């Protein structure tokens, strides 16, 4: 990105050239803002857009663009001000307002830019009339950005040439960086878009090309596109490139990528129509546009984007092949399907504001797994969902300072921070839970009715819940007396956290069941008595019914407890069948022991998802000091009998958490690692002898096998070393051994080995292989030197790097203690830069990403001191608040281990 001096020079020159009111001239107008803290960033409800005609001319060599937008607005009340969103633009002129009924015009008094609020205020000489339509034109110009937001461009290598692509990324609030507009999702408006380009290039937009116009004077070509359906600003999209196209069914579905890769799009091109068809079949609503373009962006870790009719993806995902790794096929399929689902959820039906965007993200996330499981049943997506989404969301939502799904979002920073694990994964887990409550049939027809009723409109959670209630009422389907879907889902979406269900025997087959918010915060920061509508599922040792996931008993917020009665000789009782409910379960000592005996003797008599749930709950209950650690370690003994990948992955996650924290105590760390190595030896034997034979092993193989090697299994290390030596001599490494083998290579640390690994990192197009190399990088002793050699982490040019790519590097770097120390050392070296960087500098955001990746991994006093210094060095208030929140979790982990490290040692010594 050009320096700030060059940027200001450029802005000044354009301002002078156009004799306009731009950023510099209008920066002093922010004092005119009288809105309250929340309303200051929302557009007033005085006017609304009816249509846009947008013309854009990019000038690549000058890193700029210019444009014109004709906006038709409807006045909703008498007003002398029309307020739009605008940021980083230079407005050259605003025309008089033309009344489309009478053709009379209203003169412009002035227009001012409110920098803090990112708004352009057009002041009129007299009021415009309610219900009348007015057309006006804004001439503007701006910077062709290099930070992957707004209208941005970047260069990429293509053989011996450097080529460029210019495209848009408007979600969530970046359209205002390209043209003045009503940049809020509730304003859904038709757009007529025209893009100018050079003759050798092509342009794409949301809709098909309508006509081409040759401008003889400028030697440019104008591509004029058909008018869109009503869409919000964040879904407006266009791009200019020299990409090639692979199309089927005429141009109804097409993939676009750089010329040399277009032949590799055949595999995913074969899958895309079926993915689209499956969504059409699920929703019973045909795809609503005449075309769907899928664009492969030649940038590692590019953001996928669901622009209506013009989806963008990381290039890798549309260039897979039949012989690609299963993990890559799964990720590629689900990445493309997720954005296709958004054409219905978000594009056709849009939430009015960003506080409810979780509805679309969660629905797409859940249906992604659901539909993929129908297309590829051998991929075991049900198990993957529980492990990767359900359990992950529980672990995120178990602290006192977590936020509810529906929470206040007002400022631009609030909007940017609204997209997190809670909004994407917890919401998906809740939609799965809702499906279990009402059943697959009613879930599907309720969702479809919602889409049909609110097509091309805005709608929020209350509209979805009402639709469910109407469908169930018409079907005379009663969930439970006094419970509606509105009440049920509000208790889960408007409150943070989730419940712990406590089950204790009352004798003679009776069980007392109660709820309380579960928390891992230590010490507890809240004493709230929040409760939920909880649908309970359960089975017993004699019944063993794992298919009935519809709740049979309900706990209401007003209930102190409920009593469940089963036959007296039923043996153990187990709640939360197949982890269908978003809660954890604790039992009395007798029931825990009965479950343990069952697992040690005949584990296959318990559903694999419930075996994983028991392990996961026991670990977190131990952390919360609600059960002794020997409950957890005793349960792990049964893994000798476990031949399913999901319980093993769950166990490895818990063991790794303890190892990360107990590293603070070197003696205990060594002892616990030796204990974990014993489990790793068992696991390696199962993997090498193919005892774990279910299909999900193909997905989780790398993770489990690499863990056994990292734990020091001698057979694994020997095999990895053999494969690495073979690779150095030109042989391929089996995919399941790749990470372990490259880790061995990093430990060898000779120049020849490092050079070859370096070359592989620079040349591979596979994101999964890039991540494997970064994780292997953390095996080396001189990680910081290697980071510099690979040019992976240069915060001095943070805005030139992909934030998502940087996040991937950080998350994989901290997979080993050596990597943790390297990343902390890297940040420590940037302390002076962090202190002196301007408040709006991209360095702060990159610091937050690295900081969050390190948080669950730091353990020693030296590491804590540096992490404390980093958070105190940040100037920007909102980012400092984020780091302070993360630091609380670091302190909570520290207090946890200070309290429990001796208890953990007692538990593993007894075992």
PDB file of C-alpha atoms in Angstrom, residues 125-237:
ATOM      1  CA  UNK A 125     -32.120  24.665  -0.058  1.00  0.00           C
ATOM      2  CA  UNK A 126     -35.660  23.508   0.804  1.00  0.00           C
ATOM      3  CA  UNK A 127     -37.430  20.387   1.997  1.00  0.00           C
ATOM      4  CA  UNK A 128     -38.223  17.513  -0.302  1.00  0.00           C
ATOM      5  CA  UNK A 129     -41.677  15.962  -0.056  1.00  0.00           C
ATOM      6  CA  UNK A 130     -42.647  12.653   1.535  1.00  0.00           C
ATOM      7  CA  UNK A 131     -43.395   9.757  -0.848  1.00  0.00           C
ATOM      8  CA  UNK A 132     -41.938  11.613  -3.839  1.00  0.00           C
ATOM      9  CA  UNK A 133     -39.059  10.102  -5.817  1.00  0.00           C
ATOM     10  CA  UNK A 134     -35.976  12.272  -6.381  1.00  0.00           C
ATOM     11  CA  UNK A 135     -32.985  11.584  -8.584  1.00  0.00           C
ATOM     12  CA  UNK A 136     -29.555  13.086  -8.057  1.00  0.00           C
ATOM     13  CA  UNK A 137     -26.008  12.392  -9.269  1.00  0.00           C
ATOM     14  CA  UNK A 138     -22.724  12.238  -7.355  1.00  0.00           C
ATOM     15  CA  UNK A 139     -19.346  12.420  -9.083  1.00  0.00           C
ATOM     16  CA  UNK A 140     -16.549  10.902  -7.015  1.00  0.00           C
ATOM     17  CA  UNK A 141     -13.090   9.331  -7.078  1.00  0.00           C
ATOM     18  CA  UNK A 142     -11.008   7.189  -4.774  1.00  0.00           C
ATOM     19  CA  UNK A 143      -8.012   5.002  -4.165  1.00  0.00           C
ATOM     20  CA  UNK A 144      -7.817   1.551  -5.732  1.00  0.00           C
ATOM     21  CA  UNK A 145      -6.937  -0.147  -2.486  1.00  0.00           C
ATOM     22  CA  UNK A 146      -4.355  -2.802  -1.655  1.00  0.00           C
ATOM     23  CA  UNK A 147      -5.810  -4.072   1.642  1.00  0.00           C
ATOM     24  CA  UNK A 148      -8.396  -6.420   0.086  1.00  0.00           C
ATOM     25  CA  UNK A 149     -11.344  -4.194   1.021  1.00  0.00           C
ATOM     26  CA  UNK A 150     -13.592  -1.997  -1.093  1.00  0.00           C
ATOM     27  CA  UNK A 151     -12.452  -1.868  -4.723  1.00  0.00           C
ATOM     28  CA  UNK A 152      -8.945  -3.307  -4.544  1.00  0.00           C
ATOM     29  CA  UNK A 153      -6.281  -4.662  -6.835  1.00  0.00           C
ATOM     30  CA  UNK A 154      -3.196  -6.758  -6.524  1.00  0.00           C
ATOM     31  CA  UNK A 155      -0.552  -8.186  -8.760  1.00  0.00           C
ATOM     32  CA  UNK A 156       0.301 -11.875  -9.013  1.00  0.00           C
ATOM     33  CA  UNK A 157       2.979 -13.850 -10.821  1.00  0.00           C
ATOM     34  CA  UNK A 158       1.920 -15.704 -13.942  1.00  0.00           C
ATOM     35  CA  UNK A 159       4.849 -17.448 -15.588  1.00  0.00           C
ATOM     36  CA  UNK A 160       7.295 -14.749 -16.593  1.00  0.00           C
ATOM     37  CA  UNK A 161       4.725 -11.998 -16.292  1.00  0.00           C
ATOM     38  CA  UNK A 162       3.179  -9.989 -13.522  1.00  0.00           C
ATOM     39  CA  UNK A 163      -0.547  -9.539 -13.972  1.00  0.00           C
ATOM     40  CA  UNK A 164      -3.257  -7.841 -11.975  1.00  0.00           C
ATOM     41  CA  UNK A 165      -6.838  -8.252 -10.956  1.00  0.00           C
ATOM     42  CA  UNK A 166      -9.183  -5.576  -9.622  1.00  0.00           C
ATOM     43  CA  UNK A 167     -12.254  -6.687  -7.683  1.00  0.00           C
ATOM     44  CA  UNK A 168     -14.613  -5.730  -4.895  1.00  0.00           C
ATOM     45  CA  UNK A 169     -15.032  -6.882  -1.300  1.00  0.00           C
ATOM     46  CA  UNK A 170     -17.878  -4.900   0.227  1.00  0.00           C
ATOM     47  CA  UNK A 171     -18.894  -7.047   3.199  1.00  0.00           C
ATOM     48  CA  UNK A 172     -19.635  -5.796   5.734  1.00  0.00           C
ATOM     49  CA  UNK A 173     -19.275  -1.993   5.293  1.00  0.00           C
ATOM     50  CA  UNK A 174     -16.801  -1.444   2.475  1.00  0.00           C
ATOM     51  CA  UNK A 175     -19.164  -0.336  -0.321  1.00  0.00           C
ATOM     52  CA  UNK A 176     -18.940   3.183   1.139  1.00  0.00           C
ATOM     53  CA  UNK A 177     -15.238   3.126   0.232  1.00  0.00           C
ATOM     54  CA  UNK A 178     -16.175   2.893  -3.445  1.00  0.00           C
ATOM     55  CA  UNK A 179     -19.289   5.019  -3.917  1.00  0.00           C
ATOM     56  CA  UNK A 180     -21.565   7.093  -1.659  1.00  0.00           C
ATOM     57  CA  UNK A 181     -24.497   4.885  -0.734  1.00  0.00           C
ATOM     58  CA  UNK A 182     -26.913   3.723   1.930  1.00  0.00           C
ATOM     59  CA  UNK A 183     -24.449   1.181   3.288  1.00  0.00           C
ATOM     60  CA  UNK A 184     -26.752  -0.744   5.627  1.00  0.00           C
ATOM     61  CA  UNK A 185     -28.136  -4.210   4.863  1.00  0.00           C
ATOM     62  CA  UNK A 186     -31.792  -3.209   5.307  1.00  0.00           C
ATOM     63  CA  UNK A 187     -31.620  -1.019   2.186  1.00  0.00           C
ATOM     64  CA  UNK A 188     -32.159  -3.533  -0.635  1.00  0.00           C
ATOM     65  CA  UNK A 189     -32.127  -1.798  -3.984  1.00  0.00           C
ATOM     66  CA  UNK A 190     -31.777  -2.672  -7.698  1.00  0.00           C
ATOM     67  CA  UNK A 191     -28.434  -1.709  -9.250  1.00  0.00           C
ATOM     68  CA  UNK A 192     -27.573  -1.023 -12.857  1.00  0.00           C
ATOM     69  CA  UNK A 193     -23.783  -1.308 -13.107  1.00  0.00           C
ATOM     70  CA  UNK A 194     -21.384  -0.249 -15.868  1.00  0.00           C
ATOM     71  CA  UNK A 195     -17.624  -0.879 -15.781  1.00  0.00           C
ATOM     72  CA  UNK A 196     -15.001   0.493 -18.145  1.00  0.00           C
ATOM     73  CA  UNK A 197     -11.985  -1.607 -19.081  1.00  0.00           C
ATOM     74  CA  UNK A 198      -9.187  -1.996 -21.593  1.00  0.00           C
ATOM     75  CA  UNK A 199      -9.924  -4.119 -24.656  1.00  0.00           C
ATOM     76  CA  UNK A 200      -7.736  -7.048 -23.572  1.00  0.00           C
ATOM     77  CA  UNK A 201      -9.547  -7.400 -20.257  1.00  0.00           C
ATOM     78  CA  UNK A 202     -13.018  -8.569 -19.277  1.00  0.00           C
ATOM     79  CA  UNK A 203     -15.411  -7.470 -16.576  1.00  0.00           C
ATOM     80  CA  UNK A 204     -17.866  -9.383 -14.412  1.00  0.00           C
ATOM     81  CA  UNK A 205     -20.650  -8.203 -12.146  1.00  0.00           C
ATOM     82  CA  UNK A 206     -23.657  -9.624 -10.312  1.00  0.00           C
ATOM     83  CA  UNK A 207     -25.749  -9.902 -13.473  1.00  0.00           C
ATOM     84  CA  UNK A 208     -25.075 -11.014 -17.068  1.00  0.00           C
ATOM     85  CA  UNK A 209     -23.603  -8.612 -19.599  1.00  0.00           C
ATOM     86  CA  UNK A 210     -26.331  -6.645 -21.374  1.00  0.00           C
ATOM     87  CA  UNK A 211     -24.350  -4.719 -23.983  1.00  0.00           C
ATOM     88  CA  UNK A 212     -20.845  -3.512 -24.824  1.00  0.00           C
ATOM     89  CA  UNK A 213     -20.040   0.061 -25.743  1.00  0.00           C
ATOM     90  CA  UNK A 214     -16.749   1.144 -27.350  1.00  0.00           C
ATOM     91  CA  UNK A 215     -15.513   4.581 -26.352  1.00  0.00           C
ATOM     92  CA  UNK A 216     -13.518   5.742 -29.373  1.00  0.00           C
ATOM     93  CA  UNK A 217     -12.223   8.808 -27.576  1.00  0.00           C
ATOM     94  CA  UNK A 218     -10.632   6.993 -24.631  1.00  0.00           C
ATOM     95  CA  UNK A 219     -10.123   3.627 -26.357  1.00  0.00           C
ATOM     96  CA  UNK A 220     -11.894   1.990 -23.416  1.00  0.00           C
ATOM     97  CA  UNK A 221     -14.709  -0.511 -23.477  1.00  0.00           C
ATOM     98  CA  UNK A 222     -17.819  -0.060 -21.352  1.00  0.00           C
ATOM     99  CA  UNK A 223     -19.532  -3.223 -20.157  1.00  0.00           C
ATOM    100  CA  UNK A 224     -23.135  -2.544 -19.209  1.00  0.00           C
ATOM    101  CA  UNK A 225     -24.786  -5.214 -17.067  1.00  0.00           C
ATOM    102  CA  UNK A 226     -28.418  -6.100 -16.582  1.00  0.00           C
ATOM    103  CA  UNK A 227     -30.186  -4.587 -13.582  1.00  0.00           C
ATOM    104  CA  UNK A 228     -29.967  -6.616 -10.396  1.00  0.00           C
ATOM    105  CA  UNK A 229     -32.766  -7.715  -8.141  1.00  0.00           C
ATOM    106  CA  UNK A 230     -33.032  -5.674  -4.920  1.00  0.00           C
ATOM    107  CA  UNK A 231     -29.784  -6.278  -3.048  1.00  0.00           C
ATOM    108  CA  UNK A 232     -27.968  -4.621  -0.126  1.00  0.00           C
ATOM    109  CA  UNK A 233     -24.779  -2.712  -0.816  1.00  0.00           C
ATOM    110  CA  UNK A 234     -22.496  -5.389   0.640  1.00  0.00           C
ATOM    111  CA  UNK A 235     -23.513  -7.810  -2.127  1.00  0.00           C
ATOM    112  CA  UNK A 236     -22.774  -5.440  -5.028  1.00  0.00           C
ATOM    113  CA  UNK A 237     -19.789  -6.862  -6.918  1.00  0.00           C
TER     114      UNK A 237
END
